[in-house]
Tab-separated table of C-alpha atoms in Angstrom:
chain	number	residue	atom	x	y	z
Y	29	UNK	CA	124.983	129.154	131.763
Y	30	UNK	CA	122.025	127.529	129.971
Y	31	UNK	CA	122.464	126.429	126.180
Y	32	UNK	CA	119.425	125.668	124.075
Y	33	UNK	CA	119.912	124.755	120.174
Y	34	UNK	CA	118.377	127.590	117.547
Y	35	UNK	CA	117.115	126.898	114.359
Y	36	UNK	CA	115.246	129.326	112.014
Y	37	UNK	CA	111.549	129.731	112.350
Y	38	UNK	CA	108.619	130.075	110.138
Y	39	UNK	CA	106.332	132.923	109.148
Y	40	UNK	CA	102.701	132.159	110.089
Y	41	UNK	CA	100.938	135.310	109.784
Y	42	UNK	CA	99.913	134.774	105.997
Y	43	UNK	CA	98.429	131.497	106.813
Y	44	UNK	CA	96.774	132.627	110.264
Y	45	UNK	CA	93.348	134.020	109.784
Y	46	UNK	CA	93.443	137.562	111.620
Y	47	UNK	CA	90.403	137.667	114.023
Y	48	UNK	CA	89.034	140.735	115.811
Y	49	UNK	CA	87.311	138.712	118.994
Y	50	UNK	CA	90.395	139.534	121.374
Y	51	UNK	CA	91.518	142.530	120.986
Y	52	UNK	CA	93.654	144.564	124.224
Y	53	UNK	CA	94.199	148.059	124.292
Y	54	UNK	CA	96.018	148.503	127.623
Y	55	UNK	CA	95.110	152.082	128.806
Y	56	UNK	CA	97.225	153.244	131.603
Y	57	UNK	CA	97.130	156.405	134.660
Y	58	UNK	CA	94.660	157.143	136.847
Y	59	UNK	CA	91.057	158.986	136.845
Y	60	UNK	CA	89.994	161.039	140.008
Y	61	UNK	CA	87.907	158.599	141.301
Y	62	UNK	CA	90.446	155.944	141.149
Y	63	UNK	CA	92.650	157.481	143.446
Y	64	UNK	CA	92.152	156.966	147.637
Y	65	UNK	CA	93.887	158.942	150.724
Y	66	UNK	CA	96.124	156.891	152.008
Y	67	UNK	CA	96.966	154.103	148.577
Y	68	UNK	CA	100.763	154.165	148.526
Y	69	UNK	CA	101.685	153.423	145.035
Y	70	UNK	CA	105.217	151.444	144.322
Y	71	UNK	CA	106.041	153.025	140.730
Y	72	UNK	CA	107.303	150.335	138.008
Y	73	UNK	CA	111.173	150.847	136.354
Y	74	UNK	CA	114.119	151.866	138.197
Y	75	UNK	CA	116.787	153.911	136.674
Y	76	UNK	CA	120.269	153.241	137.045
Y	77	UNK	CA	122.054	156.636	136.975
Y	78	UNK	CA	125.801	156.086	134.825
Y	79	UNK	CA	128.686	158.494	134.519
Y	80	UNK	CA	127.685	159.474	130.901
Y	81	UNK	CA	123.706	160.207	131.607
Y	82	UNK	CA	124.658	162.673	134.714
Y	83	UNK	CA	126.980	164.647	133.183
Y	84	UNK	CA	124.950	164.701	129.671
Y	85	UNK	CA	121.967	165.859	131.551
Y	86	UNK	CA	124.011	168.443	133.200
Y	87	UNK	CA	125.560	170.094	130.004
Y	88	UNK	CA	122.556	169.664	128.351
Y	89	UNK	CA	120.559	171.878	130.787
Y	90	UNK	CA	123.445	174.181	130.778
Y	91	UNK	CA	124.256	173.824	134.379
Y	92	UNK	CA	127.876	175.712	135.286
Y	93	UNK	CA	128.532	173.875	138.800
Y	94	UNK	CA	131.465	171.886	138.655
Y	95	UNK	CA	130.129	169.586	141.147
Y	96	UNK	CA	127.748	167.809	138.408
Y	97	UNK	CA	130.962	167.677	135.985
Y	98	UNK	CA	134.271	167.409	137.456
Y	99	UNK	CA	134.495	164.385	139.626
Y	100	UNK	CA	138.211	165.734	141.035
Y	101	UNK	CA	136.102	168.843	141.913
Y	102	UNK	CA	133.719	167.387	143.907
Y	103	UNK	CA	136.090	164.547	145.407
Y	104	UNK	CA	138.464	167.205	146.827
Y	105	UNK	CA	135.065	169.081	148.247
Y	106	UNK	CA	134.478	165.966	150.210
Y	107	UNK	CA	132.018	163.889	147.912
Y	108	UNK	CA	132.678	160.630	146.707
Y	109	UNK	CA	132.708	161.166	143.052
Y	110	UNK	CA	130.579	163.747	140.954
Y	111	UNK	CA	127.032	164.774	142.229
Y	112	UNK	CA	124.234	163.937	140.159
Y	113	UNK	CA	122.278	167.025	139.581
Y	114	UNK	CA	119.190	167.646	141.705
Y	115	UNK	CA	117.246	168.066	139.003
Y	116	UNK	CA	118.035	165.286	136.755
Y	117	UNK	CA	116.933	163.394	140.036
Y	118	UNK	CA	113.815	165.134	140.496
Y	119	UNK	CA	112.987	164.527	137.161
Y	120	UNK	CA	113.454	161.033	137.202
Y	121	UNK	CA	111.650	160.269	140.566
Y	122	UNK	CA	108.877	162.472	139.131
Y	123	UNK	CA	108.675	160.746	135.693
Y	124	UNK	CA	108.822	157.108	136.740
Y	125	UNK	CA	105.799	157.891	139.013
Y	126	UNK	CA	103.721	159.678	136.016
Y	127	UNK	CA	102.265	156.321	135.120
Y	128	UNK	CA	100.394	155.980	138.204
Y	129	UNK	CA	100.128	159.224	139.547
Y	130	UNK	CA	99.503	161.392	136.428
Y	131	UNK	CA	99.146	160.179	133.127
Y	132	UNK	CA	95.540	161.332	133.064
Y	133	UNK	CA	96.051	164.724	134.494
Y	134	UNK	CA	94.920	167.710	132.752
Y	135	UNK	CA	97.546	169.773	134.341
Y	136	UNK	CA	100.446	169.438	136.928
Y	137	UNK	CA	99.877	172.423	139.506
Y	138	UNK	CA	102.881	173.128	141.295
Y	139	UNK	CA	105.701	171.747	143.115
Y	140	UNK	CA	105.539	172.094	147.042
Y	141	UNK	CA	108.426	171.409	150.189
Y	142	UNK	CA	111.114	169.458	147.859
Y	143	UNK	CA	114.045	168.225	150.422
Y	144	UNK	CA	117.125	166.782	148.611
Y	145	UNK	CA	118.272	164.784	151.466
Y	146	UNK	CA	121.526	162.627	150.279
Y	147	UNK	CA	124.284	162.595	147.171
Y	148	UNK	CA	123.171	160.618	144.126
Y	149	UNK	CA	126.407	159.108	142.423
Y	150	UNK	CA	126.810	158.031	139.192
Y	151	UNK	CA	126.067	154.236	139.323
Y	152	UNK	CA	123.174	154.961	141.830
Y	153	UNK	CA	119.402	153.230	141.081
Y	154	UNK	CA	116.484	155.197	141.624
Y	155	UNK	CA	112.796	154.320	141.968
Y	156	UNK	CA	110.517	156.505	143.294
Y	157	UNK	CA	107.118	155.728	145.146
Y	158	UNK	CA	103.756	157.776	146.279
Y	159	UNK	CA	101.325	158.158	148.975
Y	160	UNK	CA	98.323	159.924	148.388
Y	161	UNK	CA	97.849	162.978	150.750
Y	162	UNK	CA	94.286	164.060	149.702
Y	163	UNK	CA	91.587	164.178	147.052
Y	164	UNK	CA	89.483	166.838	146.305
Y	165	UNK	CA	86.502	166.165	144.233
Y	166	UNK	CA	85.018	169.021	142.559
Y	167	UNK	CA	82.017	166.479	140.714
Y	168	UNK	CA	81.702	165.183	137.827
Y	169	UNK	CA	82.169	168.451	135.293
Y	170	UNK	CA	85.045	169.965	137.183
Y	171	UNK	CA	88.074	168.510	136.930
Y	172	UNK	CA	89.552	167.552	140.756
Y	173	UNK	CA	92.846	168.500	142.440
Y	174	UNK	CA	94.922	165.166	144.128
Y	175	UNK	CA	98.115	165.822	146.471
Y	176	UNK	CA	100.711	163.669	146.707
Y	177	UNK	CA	103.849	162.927	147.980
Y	178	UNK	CA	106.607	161.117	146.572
Y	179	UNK	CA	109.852	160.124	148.193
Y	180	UNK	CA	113.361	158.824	145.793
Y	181	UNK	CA	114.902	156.508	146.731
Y	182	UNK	CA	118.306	154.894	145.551
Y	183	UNK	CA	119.919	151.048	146.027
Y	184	UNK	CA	119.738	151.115	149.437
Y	185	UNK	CA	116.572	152.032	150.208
Y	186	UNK	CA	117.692	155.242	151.240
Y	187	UNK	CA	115.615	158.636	150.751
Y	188	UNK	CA	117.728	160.890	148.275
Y	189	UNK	CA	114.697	162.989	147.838
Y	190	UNK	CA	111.198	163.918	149.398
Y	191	UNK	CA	108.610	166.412	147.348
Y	192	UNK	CA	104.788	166.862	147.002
Y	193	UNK	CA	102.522	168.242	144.319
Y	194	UNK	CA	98.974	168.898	143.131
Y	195	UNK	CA	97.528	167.348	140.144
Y	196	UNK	CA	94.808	168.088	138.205
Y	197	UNK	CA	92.683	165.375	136.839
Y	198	UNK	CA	89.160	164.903	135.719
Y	199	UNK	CA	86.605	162.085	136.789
Y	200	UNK	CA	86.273	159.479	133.914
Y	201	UNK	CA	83.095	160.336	133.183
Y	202	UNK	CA	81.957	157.509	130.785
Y	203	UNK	CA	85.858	156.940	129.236
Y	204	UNK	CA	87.110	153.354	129.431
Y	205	UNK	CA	89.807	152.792	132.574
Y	206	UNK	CA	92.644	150.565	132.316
Y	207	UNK	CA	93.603	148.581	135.452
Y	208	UNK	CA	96.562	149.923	137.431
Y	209	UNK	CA	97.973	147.869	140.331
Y	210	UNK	CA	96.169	148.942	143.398
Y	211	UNK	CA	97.511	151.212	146.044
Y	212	UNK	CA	99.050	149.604	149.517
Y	213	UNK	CA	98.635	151.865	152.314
Y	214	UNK	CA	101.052	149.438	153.974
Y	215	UNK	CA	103.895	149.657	151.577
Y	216	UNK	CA	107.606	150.271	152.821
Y	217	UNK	CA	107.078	154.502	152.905
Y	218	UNK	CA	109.668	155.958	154.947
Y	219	UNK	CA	108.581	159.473	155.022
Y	220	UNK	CA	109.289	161.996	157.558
Y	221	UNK	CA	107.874	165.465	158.702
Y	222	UNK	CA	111.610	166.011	159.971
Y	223	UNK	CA	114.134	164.852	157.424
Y	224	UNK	CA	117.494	165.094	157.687
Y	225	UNK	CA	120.244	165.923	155.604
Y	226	UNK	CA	122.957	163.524	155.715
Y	227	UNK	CA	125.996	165.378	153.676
Y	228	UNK	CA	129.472	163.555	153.852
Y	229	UNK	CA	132.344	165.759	155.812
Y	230	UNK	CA	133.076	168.722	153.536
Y	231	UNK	CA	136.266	170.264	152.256
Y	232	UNK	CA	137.032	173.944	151.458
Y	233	UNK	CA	139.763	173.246	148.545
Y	234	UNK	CA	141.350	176.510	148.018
Y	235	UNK	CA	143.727	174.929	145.396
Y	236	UNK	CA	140.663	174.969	143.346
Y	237	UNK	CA	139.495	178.376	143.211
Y	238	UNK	CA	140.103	179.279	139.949
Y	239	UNK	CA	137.457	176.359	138.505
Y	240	UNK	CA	134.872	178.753	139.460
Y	241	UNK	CA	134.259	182.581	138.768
Y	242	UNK	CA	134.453	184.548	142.090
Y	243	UNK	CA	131.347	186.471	141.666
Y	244	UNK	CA	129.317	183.474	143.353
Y	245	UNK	CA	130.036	183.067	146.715
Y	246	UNK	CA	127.896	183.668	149.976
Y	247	UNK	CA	129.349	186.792	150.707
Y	248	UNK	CA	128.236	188.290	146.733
Y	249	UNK	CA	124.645	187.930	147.828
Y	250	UNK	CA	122.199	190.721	149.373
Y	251	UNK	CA	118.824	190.297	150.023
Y	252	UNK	CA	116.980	192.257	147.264
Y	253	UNK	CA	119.508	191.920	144.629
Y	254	UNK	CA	117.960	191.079	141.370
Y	255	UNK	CA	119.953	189.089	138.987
Y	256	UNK	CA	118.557	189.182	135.058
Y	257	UNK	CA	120.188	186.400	133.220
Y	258	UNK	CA	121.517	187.372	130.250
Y	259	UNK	CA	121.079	184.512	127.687
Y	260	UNK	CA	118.008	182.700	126.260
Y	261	UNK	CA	117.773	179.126	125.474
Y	262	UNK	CA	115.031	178.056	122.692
Y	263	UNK	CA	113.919	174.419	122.961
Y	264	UNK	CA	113.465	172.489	119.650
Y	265	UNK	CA	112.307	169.053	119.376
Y	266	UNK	CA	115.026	167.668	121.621
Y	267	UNK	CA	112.470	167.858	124.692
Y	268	UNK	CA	111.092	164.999	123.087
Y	269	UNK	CA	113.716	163.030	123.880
Y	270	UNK	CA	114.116	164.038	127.286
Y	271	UNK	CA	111.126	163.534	128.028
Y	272	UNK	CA	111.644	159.676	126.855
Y	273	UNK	CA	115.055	159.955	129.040
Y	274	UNK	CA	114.072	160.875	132.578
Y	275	UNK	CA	110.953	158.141	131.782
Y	276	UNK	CA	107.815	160.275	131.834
Y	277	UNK	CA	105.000	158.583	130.211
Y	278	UNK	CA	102.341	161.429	129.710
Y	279	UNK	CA	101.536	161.244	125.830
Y	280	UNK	CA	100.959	164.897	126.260
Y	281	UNK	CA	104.392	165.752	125.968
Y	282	UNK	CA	105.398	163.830	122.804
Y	283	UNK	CA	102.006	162.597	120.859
Y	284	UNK	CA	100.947	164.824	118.715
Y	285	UNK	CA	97.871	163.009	117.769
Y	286	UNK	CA	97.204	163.320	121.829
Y	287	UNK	CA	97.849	167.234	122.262
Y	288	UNK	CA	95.693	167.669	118.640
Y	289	UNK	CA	92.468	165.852	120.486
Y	290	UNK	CA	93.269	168.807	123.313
Y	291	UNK	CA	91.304	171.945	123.807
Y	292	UNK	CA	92.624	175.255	125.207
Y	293	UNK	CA	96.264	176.236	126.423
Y	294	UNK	CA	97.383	172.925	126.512
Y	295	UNK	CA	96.266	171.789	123.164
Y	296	UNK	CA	97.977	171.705	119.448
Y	297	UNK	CA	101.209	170.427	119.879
Y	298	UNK	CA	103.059	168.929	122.850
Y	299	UNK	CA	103.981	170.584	125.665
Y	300	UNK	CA	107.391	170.305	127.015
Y	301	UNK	CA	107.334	168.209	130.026
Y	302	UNK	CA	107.980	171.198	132.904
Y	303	UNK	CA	110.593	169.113	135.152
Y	304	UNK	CA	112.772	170.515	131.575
Y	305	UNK	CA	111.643	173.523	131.934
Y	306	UNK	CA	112.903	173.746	134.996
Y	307	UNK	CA	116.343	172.105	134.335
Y	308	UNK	CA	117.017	174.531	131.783
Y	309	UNK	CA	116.065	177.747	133.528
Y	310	UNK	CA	118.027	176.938	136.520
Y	311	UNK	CA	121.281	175.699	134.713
Y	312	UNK	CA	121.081	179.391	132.436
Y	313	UNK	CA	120.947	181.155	136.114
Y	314	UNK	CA	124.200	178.989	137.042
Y	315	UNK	CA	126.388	180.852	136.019
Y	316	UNK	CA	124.991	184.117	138.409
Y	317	UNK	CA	123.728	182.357	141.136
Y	318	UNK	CA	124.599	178.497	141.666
Y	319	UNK	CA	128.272	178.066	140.273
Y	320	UNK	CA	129.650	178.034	144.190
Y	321	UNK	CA	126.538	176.496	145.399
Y	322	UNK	CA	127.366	172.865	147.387
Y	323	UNK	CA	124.259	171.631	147.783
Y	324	UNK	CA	120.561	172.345	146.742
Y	325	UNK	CA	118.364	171.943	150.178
Y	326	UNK	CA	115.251	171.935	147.512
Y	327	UNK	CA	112.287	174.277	146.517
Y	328	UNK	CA	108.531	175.095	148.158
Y	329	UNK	CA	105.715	176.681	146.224
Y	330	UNK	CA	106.438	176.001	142.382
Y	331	UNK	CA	104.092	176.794	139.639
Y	332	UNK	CA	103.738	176.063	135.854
Y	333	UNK	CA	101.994	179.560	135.166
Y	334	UNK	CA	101.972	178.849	131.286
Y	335	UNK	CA	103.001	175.713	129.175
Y	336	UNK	CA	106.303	175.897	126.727
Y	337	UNK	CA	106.567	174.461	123.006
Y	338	UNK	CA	108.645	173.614	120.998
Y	339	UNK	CA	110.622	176.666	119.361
Y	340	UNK	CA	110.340	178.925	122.599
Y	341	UNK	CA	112.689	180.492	124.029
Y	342	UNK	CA	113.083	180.551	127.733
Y	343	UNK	CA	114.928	182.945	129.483
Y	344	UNK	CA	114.366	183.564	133.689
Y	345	UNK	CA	115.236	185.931	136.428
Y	346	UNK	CA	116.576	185.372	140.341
Y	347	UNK	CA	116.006	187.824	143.400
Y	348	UNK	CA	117.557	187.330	146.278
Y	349	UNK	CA	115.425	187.008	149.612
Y	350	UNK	CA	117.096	185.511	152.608
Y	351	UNK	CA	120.785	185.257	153.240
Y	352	UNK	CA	122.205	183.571	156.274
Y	353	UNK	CA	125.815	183.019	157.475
Y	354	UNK	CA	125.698	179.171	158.565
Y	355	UNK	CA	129.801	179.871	159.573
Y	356	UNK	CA	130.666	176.040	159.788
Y	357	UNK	CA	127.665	174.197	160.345
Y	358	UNK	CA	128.294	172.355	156.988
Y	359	UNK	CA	132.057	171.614	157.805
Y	360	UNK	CA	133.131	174.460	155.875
Y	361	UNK	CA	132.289	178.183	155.741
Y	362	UNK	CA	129.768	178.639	154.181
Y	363	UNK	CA	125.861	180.366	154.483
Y	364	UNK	CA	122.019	179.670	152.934
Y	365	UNK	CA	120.489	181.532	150.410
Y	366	UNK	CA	117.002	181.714	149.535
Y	367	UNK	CA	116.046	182.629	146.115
Y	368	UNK	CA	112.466	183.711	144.135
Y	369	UNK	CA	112.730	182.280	140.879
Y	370	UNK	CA	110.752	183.438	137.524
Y	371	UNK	CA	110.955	182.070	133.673
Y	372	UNK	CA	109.803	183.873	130.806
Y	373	UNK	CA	109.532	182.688	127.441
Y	374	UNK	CA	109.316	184.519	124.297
Y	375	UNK	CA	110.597	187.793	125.939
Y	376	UNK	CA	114.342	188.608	126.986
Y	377	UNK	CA	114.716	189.191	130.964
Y	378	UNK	CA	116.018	192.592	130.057
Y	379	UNK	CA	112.847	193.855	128.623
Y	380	UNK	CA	110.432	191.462	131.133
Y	381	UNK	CA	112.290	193.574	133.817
Y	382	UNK	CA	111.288	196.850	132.095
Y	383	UNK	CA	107.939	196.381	130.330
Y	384	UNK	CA	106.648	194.058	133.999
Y	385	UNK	CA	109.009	195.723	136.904
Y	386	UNK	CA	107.801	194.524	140.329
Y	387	UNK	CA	104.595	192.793	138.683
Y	388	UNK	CA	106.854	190.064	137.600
Y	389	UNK	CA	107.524	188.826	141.570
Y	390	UNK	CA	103.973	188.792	142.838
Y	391	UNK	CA	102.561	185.120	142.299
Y	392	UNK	CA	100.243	184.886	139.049
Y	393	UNK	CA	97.703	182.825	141.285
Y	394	UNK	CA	97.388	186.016	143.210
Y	395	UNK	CA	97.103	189.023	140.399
Y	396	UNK	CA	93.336	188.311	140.399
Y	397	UNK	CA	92.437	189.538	143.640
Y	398	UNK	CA	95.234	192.562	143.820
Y	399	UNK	CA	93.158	193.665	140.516
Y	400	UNK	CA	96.358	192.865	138.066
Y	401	UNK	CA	96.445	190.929	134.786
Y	402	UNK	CA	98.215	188.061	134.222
Y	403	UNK	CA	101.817	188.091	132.649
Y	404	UNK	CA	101.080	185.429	129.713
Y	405	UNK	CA	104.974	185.318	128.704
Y	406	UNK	CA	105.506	184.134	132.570
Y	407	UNK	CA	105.634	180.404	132.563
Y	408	UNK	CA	107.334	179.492	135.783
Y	409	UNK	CA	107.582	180.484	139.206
Y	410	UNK	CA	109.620	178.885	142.325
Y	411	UNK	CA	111.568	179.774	145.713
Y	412	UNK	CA	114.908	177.689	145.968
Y	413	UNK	CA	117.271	177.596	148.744
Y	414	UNK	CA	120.756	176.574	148.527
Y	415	UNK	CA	124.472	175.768	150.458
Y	416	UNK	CA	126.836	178.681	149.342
Y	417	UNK	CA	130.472	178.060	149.937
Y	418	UNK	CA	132.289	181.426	150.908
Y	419	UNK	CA	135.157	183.187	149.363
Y	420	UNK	CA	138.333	180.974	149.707
């Protein structure tokens, strides 16, 4: 252990003569031109995942599977202690990789071929880390689109997660760049076009059926089965502090000086970040859909359609389009489902179903050319595919 002596100190500042010859304002994130196919960019900050963060970020987003909040449930299901929730992971390995990737982006413009790939424990570290897939430069007055991808991994250097997206960001144009760490295209990047899941050996508890409702198991589902969840949740200025929580660094989401200096949809006040969005749509649908679930595999083809503020309320439907009976290919009985997911805000799923009907399911990007208008209170649209346990 080293010892040093401490002894009060001085104030200086009165009698230090304030000069305005070295002045730093560190400016951080990325403009389109800054960014190169290939630059593999190691993100800064890891986050240690404890007992008390997991299972606060999975009652906060409302989520109803016990596997993100009993650690006796998910033990006796063959895990070794509670499951961190798939989004809360997401979020993070998104977030810590904002500061290179987006914190210049206009917009974030969807999610594509997220693979959750191993269980995330409390008492797991996570960093995250991105290789750019392509950059395509619209010129100078249009802003450009770059795809990434971005693998999580935890202590051991192990992937927990693998996802892309597109990003929307405009050149600099004139504006003042700060000086990010360059990208490495030989970095450690163990991607794979292949990757597996690696699940521990499952167990079908049937001591423990009653932790659960019995309305969620493989054999409830039917493709075309439309589930409208029932309750809302309004957002308040708590996504503020989420947004500080998972790590994401885009002053969009919490600066209101920022969003003020913003034109259009995105302007006036922050938006809330989307990953939250997200959390709190799927843990509302839960309850219908994911109570029995036993793993997420992950989500393709997720889209942002409108931004969220403070004060709205956000409410979502699920429709079922694949099931498949996987019998024991997961060590226990069990089959796949394959969701289409939709959040509203502003507008109870009830009434979207009724004033939008089939409308609601065709992709927003696509309205334009089938000669439909866009749904405005539509903010969010994704396909998710998870494990289902069957009936015990």
């Amino acid at each position: 252990m080293a010892e040093k002596p401490m002894s009060p100190f001085g104030e200086l500042a009165p009698s230090t003569p304030a000069s305005l010859s070295d002045v730093k304002k560190n400016i951080y994130g990325r403009y389109l031109e800054e960014f190169n196919v290939g630059d593999i960019y190691v993100h800064p900050r890891q986050f240690t995942v404890d007992r008390s963060f997991a299972q606060e970020f999975a009652t906060v987003f409302m989520d109803a599977n016990p596997l993100y909040l009993s650690a006796e449930y998910a033990k006796a299901h063959g895990f070794a202690d509670l499951l961190v929730h798939p989004l809360m992971v997401f979020n993070l390995a998104l977030s810590i990789g904002v500061q290179n990737n987006s914190e210049k982006a206009l917009a974030n413009l969807g999610y594509y071929n997220a693979q959750f790939l191993l269980p995330v424990y409390p008492g797991d570290t996570l960093s995250s880390r991105t290789k750019i897939l392509a950059v395509d430069d619209k010129g100078p007055e249009k802003p450009g689109i770059v795809h990434v991808r971005t693998l999580c991994l935890n202590q051991k250097n192990e992937v927990v997660l693998q996802y892309e997206r597109k990003i929307m960001i405009y050149q600099s144009n004139g504006k003042p760049k700060g000086n990010p760490k360059p990208g490495d295209s030989s970095a450690f990047f163990p991607e794979s076009k292949t990757p597996a899941l690696k699940l521990p050996t499952l167990k079908f508890p049937t001591e423990m059926k009653d932790v659960t409702w019995g309305h969620t198991y493989f054999e409830n589902f039917k493709p075309g089965q439309i589930y409208v969840h029932q309750n809302g949740r309004t957002i308040t200025d708590e996504h503020y502090q989420w947004t500080f929580r998972v790590g994401n660094t885009h002053p969009l989401h919490y600066d209101k000086l920022y969003s003020a200096g913003i034109s259009g949809p995105m302007g006036g006040e922050p938006v809330v970040y989307g990953g939250l969005v997200f959390g709190w749509l799927a843990g509302m649908a839960s309850r219908d859909i994911s109570e029995n679930a036993i793993w997420e595999l992950g989500f393709t083809e997720g889209y942002h359609t409108q931004p969220a503020f403070s004060g709205d309320t956000v409410t979502c439907i699920s429709r079922i389009l694949t099931t498949e009976d996987k019998g024991t290919e997961y060590g226990i009985p069990a089959g796949e489902v394959q969701i289409q997911f939709i959040g509203l805000k502003n507008i109870k799923a009830n009434d979207a179903l009724d004033k939008f009907g089939a409308d609601l399911f065709l992709k927003e990007n696509d309205k334009k050319k089938l000669g439909k208008e866009k749904i405005p209170e539509k903010i969010f649209e994704i396909e998710r595919r998870l494990i289902i346990k069957k009936q015990p």
